Amino acid sequence: MPASSSPPSPSPRSDTPLLPRVGCGAAILHADRLLLVLRRRNPEADHWGLPGGKLDPYETVADATIREIAEELGIAITLTRLLCVVDQIDRARSTHWVAPVFLAAIRDGAPAIQEPDALADWGWFPLTALPAPLTEATRQALAALTPGPLSRYRTAPPAPVAGYGRN
């Protein structure tokens, strides 16, 4: 190899995803109830969680959240504010996800499973009576959603925030 050229940079193995991966989700609230979906796929198959998914290249997090929930449940949502950023690290499984989670409200439609290979069920659950088990991302988002005792928390849909997705 000539002295002026540098060795090629190593490429990641095709079976090893680059880490961290970027996901997205939404805490959709209505009348003090939270919309959750029952996952069929790993990670965390058979766990209840917030609807959401993965970002596509060159897609904003807000747009990905709106798209993923429309694809999963057939509803249009309005993002009202960023609730938290989930940082889920599982060294044993060699996974690391970073996922912004928005507080959201349904703008149009009624939830119905659109991806039966990915989701087994969905439902509205009171914040004081959530199903188990919950995904790690959902547990982290709930901690951000309910900083005080759940019995004192009342959801009031805030006004949409300009600049989040296609409000």
Short mmCIF file of N, CA, C and O in Angstrom, two decimals, residues 4-102:
data_model
loop_
_atom_site.label_atom_id
_atom_site.label_comp_id
_atom_site.label_asym_id
_atom_site.label_seq_id
_atom_site.Cartn_x
_atom_site.Cartn_y
_atom_site.Cartn_z
N SER A 4 0.99 7.15 1.18
CA SER A 4 0.03 8.24 1.29
C SER A 4 -1.41 7.77 1.51
O SER A 4 -2.25 8.55 1.89
N SER A 5 -1.68 6.52 1.27
CA SER A 5 -3.06 6.08 1.46
C SER A 5 -3.21 5.44 2.85
O SER A 5 -2.29 4.87 3.40
N SER A 6 -4.38 5.58 3.38
CA SER A 6 -4.65 5.01 4.70
C SER A 6 -5.43 3.72 4.54
O SER A 6 -6.11 3.52 3.53
N PRO A 7 -5.35 2.85 5.52
CA PRO A 7 -6.09 1.59 5.40
C PRO A 7 -7.59 1.88 5.42
O PRO A 7 -8.05 2.88 5.96
N PRO A 8 -8.36 1.01 4.77
CA PRO A 8 -9.81 1.21 4.76
C PRO A 8 -10.35 1.13 6.18
O PRO A 8 -9.83 0.39 7.01
N SER A 9 -11.36 1.93 6.44
CA SER A 9 -11.96 1.88 7.77
C SER A 9 -12.77 0.60 7.90
O SER A 9 -13.38 0.15 6.94
N PRO A 10 -12.77 0.01 9.09
CA PRO A 10 -13.51 -1.22 9.26
C PRO A 10 -15.01 -0.95 9.14
O PRO A 10 -15.50 0.08 9.57
N SER A 11 -15.70 -1.88 8.53
CA SER A 11 -17.15 -1.73 8.44
C SER A 11 -17.78 -2.64 9.49
O SER A 11 -17.25 -3.71 9.81
N PRO A 12 -18.92 -2.22 10.04
CA PRO A 12 -19.57 -3.05 11.05
C PRO A 12 -20.05 -4.35 10.43
O PRO A 12 -20.40 -4.39 9.25
N ARG A 13 -20.08 -5.40 11.22
CA ARG A 13 -20.61 -6.67 10.73
C ARG A 13 -22.08 -6.47 10.41
O ARG A 13 -22.79 -5.78 11.11
N SER A 14 -22.53 -7.09 9.35
CA SER A 14 -23.91 -6.88 8.91
C SER A 14 -24.91 -7.40 9.94
O SER A 14 -26.04 -6.95 9.97
N ASP A 15 -24.52 -8.35 10.80
CA ASP A 15 -25.46 -8.89 11.79
C ASP A 15 -25.39 -8.13 13.12
O ASP A 15 -26.10 -8.46 14.05
N THR A 16 -24.54 -7.11 13.21
CA THR A 16 -24.42 -6.33 14.43
C THR A 16 -24.91 -4.91 14.17
O THR A 16 -24.29 -4.16 13.42
N PRO A 17 -26.06 -4.53 14.77
CA PRO A 17 -26.54 -3.16 14.52
C PRO A 17 -25.64 -2.14 15.19
O PRO A 17 -25.01 -2.41 16.21
N LEU A 18 -25.58 -0.97 14.59
CA LEU A 18 -24.85 0.13 15.20
C LEU A 18 -25.60 0.56 16.46
O LEU A 18 -26.83 0.54 16.50
N LEU A 19 -24.87 0.92 17.47
CA LEU A 19 -25.49 1.34 18.72
C LEU A 19 -25.12 2.77 19.02
O LEU A 19 -24.03 3.19 18.68
N PRO A 20 -25.93 3.54 19.67
CA PRO A 20 -27.30 3.19 20.03
C PRO A 20 -28.24 3.33 18.85
O PRO A 20 -27.95 4.03 17.88
N ARG A 21 -29.39 2.69 18.97
CA ARG A 21 -30.44 2.82 17.96
C ARG A 21 -31.43 3.87 18.45
O ARG A 21 -31.52 4.13 19.63
N VAL A 22 -32.16 4.48 17.52
CA VAL A 22 -33.08 5.56 17.88
C VAL A 22 -34.52 5.11 17.66
O VAL A 22 -34.90 4.70 16.56
N GLY A 23 -35.28 5.20 18.72
CA GLY A 23 -36.70 4.88 18.67
C GLY A 23 -37.52 6.12 18.97
O GLY A 23 -36.99 7.23 19.07
N CYS A 24 -38.83 5.93 19.10
CA CYS A 24 -39.74 7.02 19.43
C CYS A 24 -41.01 6.44 20.00
O CYS A 24 -41.31 5.27 19.79
N GLY A 25 -41.74 7.26 20.73
CA GLY A 25 -43.00 6.79 21.29
C GLY A 25 -43.86 7.94 21.74
O GLY A 25 -43.43 9.10 21.73
N ALA A 26 -45.09 7.60 22.12
CA ALA A 26 -46.02 8.63 22.59
C ALA A 26 -46.85 8.09 23.73
O ALA A 26 -47.35 6.96 23.69
N ALA A 27 -46.99 8.92 24.75
CA ALA A 27 -47.93 8.67 25.84
C ALA A 27 -49.22 9.38 25.43
O ALA A 27 -49.31 10.61 25.49
N ILE A 28 -50.18 8.59 24.96
CA ILE A 28 -51.44 9.14 24.47
C ILE A 28 -52.45 9.01 25.60
O ILE A 28 -52.77 7.91 26.05
N LEU A 29 -52.93 10.15 26.07
CA LEU A 29 -53.85 10.20 27.21
C LEU A 29 -55.22 10.68 26.78
O LEU A 29 -55.34 11.55 25.92
N HIS A 30 -56.24 10.09 27.42
CA HIS A 30 -57.62 10.53 27.22
C HIS A 30 -58.41 10.19 28.48
O HIS A 30 -58.44 9.02 28.89
N ALA A 31 -59.00 11.19 29.10
CA ALA A 31 -59.84 11.01 30.29
C ALA A 31 -59.09 10.21 31.37
O ALA A 31 -59.62 9.24 31.92
N ASP A 32 -57.87 10.63 31.67
CA ASP A 32 -57.05 9.98 32.70
C ASP A 32 -56.74 8.52 32.41
O ASP A 32 -56.49 7.73 33.32
N ARG A 33 -56.78 8.15 31.14
CA ARG A 33 -56.41 6.79 30.73
C ARG A 33 -55.27 6.88 29.72
O ARG A 33 -55.21 7.81 28.92
N LEU A 34 -54.41 5.88 29.77
CA LEU A 34 -53.23 5.80 28.91
C LEU A 34 -53.42 4.69 27.89
O LEU A 34 -53.84 3.58 28.24
N LEU A 35 -53.13 4.99 26.63
CA LEU A 35 -53.22 4.00 25.55
C LEU A 35 -51.95 3.16 25.54
O LEU A 35 -50.84 3.70 25.41
N LEU A 36 -52.11 1.85 25.70
CA LEU A 36 -50.98 0.92 25.67
C LEU A 36 -51.24 -0.17 24.64
O LEU A 36 -52.40 -0.50 24.34
N VAL A 37 -50.15 -0.73 24.11
CA VAL A 37 -50.22 -1.84 23.16
C VAL A 37 -49.47 -3.04 23.73
O VAL A 37 -48.51 -2.88 24.47
N LEU A 38 -49.95 -4.23 23.39
CA LEU A 38 -49.30 -5.47 23.83
C LEU A 38 -48.41 -5.96 22.69
O LEU A 38 -48.90 -6.29 21.60
N ARG A 39 -47.10 -5.99 22.95
CA ARG A 39 -46.11 -6.34 21.94
C ARG A 39 -46.08 -7.85 21.67
O ARG A 39 -46.16 -8.64 22.59
N ARG A 40 -45.93 -8.22 20.41
CA ARG A 40 -45.70 -9.62 20.03
C ARG A 40 -44.22 -9.91 19.83
O ARG A 40 -43.79 -11.03 20.01
N ARG A 41 -43.45 -8.88 19.43
CA ARG A 41 -42.05 -9.08 19.04
C ARG A 41 -41.09 -8.71 20.16
O ARG A 41 -41.39 -7.88 21.00
N ASN A 42 -39.92 -9.32 20.10
CA ASN A 42 -38.82 -8.92 20.98
C ASN A 42 -38.21 -7.63 20.44
O ASN A 42 -38.29 -7.39 19.24
N PRO A 43 -37.64 -6.81 21.23
CA PRO A 43 -37.47 -7.03 22.66
C PRO A 43 -38.79 -6.79 23.41
O PRO A 43 -39.67 -6.08 22.93
N GLU A 44 -38.88 -7.45 24.52
CA GLU A 44 -40.01 -7.30 25.43
C GLU A 44 -41.34 -7.77 24.85
O GLU A 44 -42.38 -7.16 25.04
N ALA A 45 -41.31 -8.90 24.13
CA ALA A 45 -42.56 -9.51 23.66
C ALA A 45 -43.42 -9.82 24.88
O ALA A 45 -42.91 -10.11 25.97
N ASP A 46 -44.73 -9.76 24.70
CA ASP A 46 -45.72 -10.02 25.75
C ASP A 46 -45.68 -9.00 26.88
O ASP A 46 -46.13 -9.27 27.98
N HIS A 47 -45.16 -7.81 26.59
CA HIS A 47 -45.18 -6.69 27.53
C HIS A 47 -46.09 -5.59 26.97
O HIS A 47 -46.17 -5.41 25.75
N TRP A 48 -46.73 -4.87 27.86
CA TRP A 48 -47.54 -3.72 27.47
C TRP A 48 -46.61 -2.50 27.38
O TRP A 48 -45.74 -2.33 28.23
N GLY A 49 -46.83 -1.68 26.35
CA GLY A 49 -45.98 -0.51 26.19
C GLY A 49 -46.65 0.61 25.43
O GLY A 49 -47.75 0.45 24.89
N LEU A 50 -45.98 1.72 25.39
CA LEU A 50 -46.44 2.87 24.63
C LEU A 50 -46.30 2.56 23.14
O LEU A 50 -45.34 1.90 22.73
N PRO A 51 -47.23 3.03 22.32
CA PRO A 51 -47.04 2.84 20.88
C PRO A 51 -45.87 3.69 20.38
O PRO A 51 -45.57 4.74 20.95
N GLY A 52 -45.23 3.21 19.35
CA GLY A 52 -44.09 3.92 18.78
C GLY A 52 -43.30 3.00 17.89
O GLY A 52 -43.79 1.96 17.45
N GLY A 53 -42.05 3.36 17.64
CA GLY A 53 -41.23 2.53 16.76
C GLY A 53 -39.85 3.09 16.56
O GLY A 53 -39.27 3.68 17.47
N LYS A 54 -39.35 2.91 15.34
CA LYS A 54 -37.98 3.31 15.01
C LYS A 54 -37.99 4.44 13.99
O LYS A 54 -38.89 4.54 13.16
N LEU A 55 -36.95 5.25 14.06
CA LEU A 55 -36.78 6.31 13.07
C LEU A 55 -36.24 5.76 11.78
O LEU A 55 -35.42 4.84 11.78
N ASP A 56 -36.70 6.33 10.68
CA ASP A 56 -36.12 6.06 9.37
C ASP A 56 -35.04 7.10 9.12
O ASP A 56 -35.08 8.19 9.71
N PRO A 57 -34.07 6.80 8.26
CA PRO A 57 -33.04 7.80 7.97
C PRO A 57 -33.64 9.11 7.49
O PRO A 57 -34.61 9.12 6.72
N TYR A 58 -33.11 10.21 7.99
CA TYR A 58 -33.47 11.57 7.61
C TYR A 58 -34.90 11.96 8.02
O TYR A 58 -35.47 12.90 7.48
N GLU A 59 -35.46 11.25 8.97
CA GLU A 59 -36.80 11.54 9.47
C GLU A 59 -36.67 12.20 10.83
O GLU A 59 -35.85 11.79 11.64
N THR A 60 -37.47 13.23 11.10
CA THR A 60 -37.43 13.83 12.42
C THR A 60 -38.09 12.89 13.42
O THR A 60 -38.91 12.04 13.05
N VAL A 61 -37.74 13.05 14.68
CA VAL A 61 -38.32 12.21 15.73
C VAL A 61 -39.83 12.43 15.79
O VAL A 61 -40.61 11.48 15.92
N ALA A 62 -40.26 13.68 15.71
CA ALA A 62 -41.69 13.97 15.75
C ALA A 62 -42.43 13.31 14.59
O ALA A 62 -43.48 12.68 14.78
N ASP A 63 -41.90 13.44 13.38
CA ASP A 63 -42.54 12.82 12.22
C ASP A 63 -42.56 11.30 12.34
O ASP A 63 -43.54 10.65 11.98
N ALA A 64 -41.49 10.71 12.85
CA ALA A 64 -41.44 9.26 13.03
C ALA A 64 -42.50 8.80 14.03
O ALA A 64 -43.16 7.77 13.83
N THR A 65 -42.67 9.55 15.11
CA THR A 65 -43.66 9.19 16.12
C THR A 65 -45.06 9.21 15.52
O THR A 65 -45.84 8.26 15.69
N ILE A 66 -45.38 10.27 14.79
CA ILE A 66 -46.70 10.38 14.15
C ILE A 66 -46.90 9.24 13.15
O ILE A 66 -47.96 8.60 13.12
N ARG A 67 -45.88 8.96 12.33
CA ARG A 67 -45.97 7.90 11.32
C ARG A 67 -46.14 6.53 11.97
O ARG A 67 -47.01 5.75 11.58
N GLU A 68 -45.29 6.23 12.94
CA GLU A 68 -45.33 4.90 13.56
C GLU A 68 -46.69 4.61 14.19
O GLU A 68 -47.21 3.50 14.07
N ILE A 69 -47.27 5.59 14.86
CA ILE A 69 -48.54 5.36 15.53
C ILE A 69 -49.68 5.24 14.52
O ILE A 69 -50.59 4.43 14.69
N ALA A 70 -49.59 5.98 13.42
CA ALA A 70 -50.58 5.81 12.35
C ALA A 70 -50.45 4.42 11.75
O ALA A 70 -51.48 3.76 11.49
N GLU A 71 -49.23 3.94 11.54
CA GLU A 71 -49.03 2.60 10.98
C GLU A 71 -49.50 1.50 11.93
O GLU A 71 -50.09 0.52 11.50
N GLU A 72 -49.23 1.65 13.22
CA GLU A 72 -49.58 0.62 14.20
C GLU A 72 -51.07 0.59 14.53
O GLU A 72 -51.65 -0.48 14.68
N LEU A 73 -51.66 1.78 14.71
CA LEU A 73 -53.02 1.86 15.26
C LEU A 73 -54.03 2.57 14.37
O LEU A 73 -55.21 2.66 14.74
N GLY A 74 -53.60 3.12 13.23
CA GLY A 74 -54.53 3.75 12.32
C GLY A 74 -55.13 5.05 12.83
O GLY A 74 -56.23 5.42 12.44
N ILE A 75 -54.41 5.76 13.70
CA ILE A 75 -54.90 7.03 14.24
C ILE A 75 -53.93 8.15 13.92
O ILE A 75 -52.74 7.92 13.74
N ALA A 76 -54.49 9.36 13.83
CA ALA A 76 -53.66 10.56 13.68
C ALA A 76 -53.55 11.19 15.06
O ALA A 76 -54.55 11.30 15.78
N ILE A 77 -52.33 11.57 15.44
CA ILE A 77 -52.12 12.16 16.75
C ILE A 77 -51.55 13.56 16.63
O ILE A 77 -50.97 13.93 15.60
N THR A 78 -51.73 14.32 17.70
CA THR A 78 -51.11 15.63 17.84
C THR A 78 -50.12 15.52 18.99
O THR A 78 -50.49 15.08 20.09
N LEU A 79 -48.88 15.88 18.74
CA LEU A 79 -47.86 15.89 19.78
C LEU A 79 -47.97 17.19 20.54
O LEU A 79 -47.97 18.26 19.93
N THR A 80 -48.06 17.12 21.87
CA THR A 80 -48.23 18.33 22.64
C THR A 80 -46.95 18.81 23.30
O THR A 80 -46.75 20.01 23.43
N ARG A 81 -46.10 17.87 23.73
CA ARG A 81 -44.80 18.26 24.28
C ARG A 81 -43.92 17.03 24.42
O ARG A 81 -44.41 15.90 24.45
N LEU A 82 -42.63 17.27 24.51
CA LEU A 82 -41.69 16.19 24.77
C LEU A 82 -41.81 15.81 26.24
O LEU A 82 -41.68 16.67 27.12
N LEU A 83 -42.11 14.56 26.51
CA LEU A 83 -42.28 14.09 27.89
C LEU A 83 -40.94 13.71 28.50
O LEU A 83 -40.62 14.12 29.62
N CYS A 84 -40.15 12.92 27.78
CA CYS A 84 -38.86 12.47 28.30
C CYS A 84 -38.05 11.84 27.18
O CYS A 84 -38.56 11.65 26.08
N VAL A 85 -36.82 11.52 27.48
CA VAL A 85 -35.98 10.74 26.57
C VAL A 85 -35.61 9.47 27.31
O VAL A 85 -34.97 9.51 28.36
N VAL A 86 -36.05 8.36 26.77
CA VAL A 86 -35.77 7.05 27.37
C VAL A 86 -34.39 6.61 26.91
O VAL A 86 -34.06 6.68 25.73
N ASP A 87 -33.59 6.17 27.84
CA ASP A 87 -32.26 5.63 27.57
C ASP A 87 -32.27 4.20 28.08
O ASP A 87 -32.20 3.98 29.29
N GLN A 88 -32.43 3.25 27.18
CA GLN A 88 -32.58 1.85 27.57
C GLN A 88 -31.34 1.07 27.15
O GLN A 88 -31.11 0.84 25.97
N ILE A 89 -30.56 0.66 28.13
CA ILE A 89 -29.31 -0.05 27.88
C ILE A 89 -29.43 -1.45 28.47
O ILE A 89 -29.74 -1.62 29.65
N ASP A 90 -29.20 -2.46 27.63
CA ASP A 90 -29.21 -3.85 28.07
C ASP A 90 -27.91 -4.49 27.59
O ASP A 90 -27.81 -4.99 26.47
N ARG A 91 -26.88 -4.42 28.43
CA ARG A 91 -25.57 -4.95 28.05
C ARG A 91 -25.61 -6.46 27.81
O ARG A 91 -24.92 -6.97 26.92
N ALA A 92 -26.43 -7.17 28.56
CA ALA A 92 -26.51 -8.63 28.40
C ALA A 92 -27.00 -9.01 27.01
O ALA A 92 -26.56 -10.02 26.46
N ARG A 93 -27.86 -8.21 26.43
CA ARG A 93 -28.38 -8.48 25.09
C ARG A 93 -27.71 -7.62 24.02
O ARG A 93 -28.13 -7.64 22.86
N SER A 94 -26.73 -6.83 24.42
CA SER A 94 -26.01 -5.94 23.50
C SER A 94 -26.95 -4.99 22.77
O SER A 94 -26.85 -4.80 21.56
N THR A 95 -27.89 -4.42 23.53
CA THR A 95 -28.80 -3.45 22.92
C THR A 95 -28.74 -2.12 23.68
O THR A 95 -28.49 -2.10 24.88
N HIS A 96 -28.93 -1.06 22.94
CA HIS A 96 -28.99 0.29 23.51
C HIS A 96 -29.92 1.11 22.63
O HIS A 96 -29.67 1.30 21.44
N TRP A 97 -31.02 1.54 23.22
CA TRP A 97 -32.00 2.36 22.53
C TRP A 97 -32.09 3.71 23.20
O TRP A 97 -32.12 3.80 24.43
N VAL A 98 -32.19 4.76 22.40
CA VAL A 98 -32.49 6.10 22.87
C VAL A 98 -33.81 6.46 22.19
O VAL A 98 -33.91 6.37 20.96
N ALA A 99 -34.82 6.83 22.99
CA ALA A 99 -36.14 7.06 22.42
C ALA A 99 -36.83 8.26 23.06
O ALA A 99 -37.27 8.17 24.20
N PRO A 100 -36.93 9.36 22.33
CA PRO A 100 -37.75 10.46 22.82
C PRO A 100 -39.22 10.02 22.87
O PRO A 100 -39.70 9.32 21.98
N VAL A 101 -39.90 10.41 23.94
CA VAL A 101 -41.32 10.07 24.12
C VAL A 101 -42.09 11.38 24.26
O VAL A 101 -41.74 12.22 25.09
N PHE A 102 -43.12 11.53 23.45
CA PHE A 102 -43.95 12.73 23.47
C PHE A 102 -45.25 12.47 24.23
O PHE A 102 -45.76 11.35 24.24
#
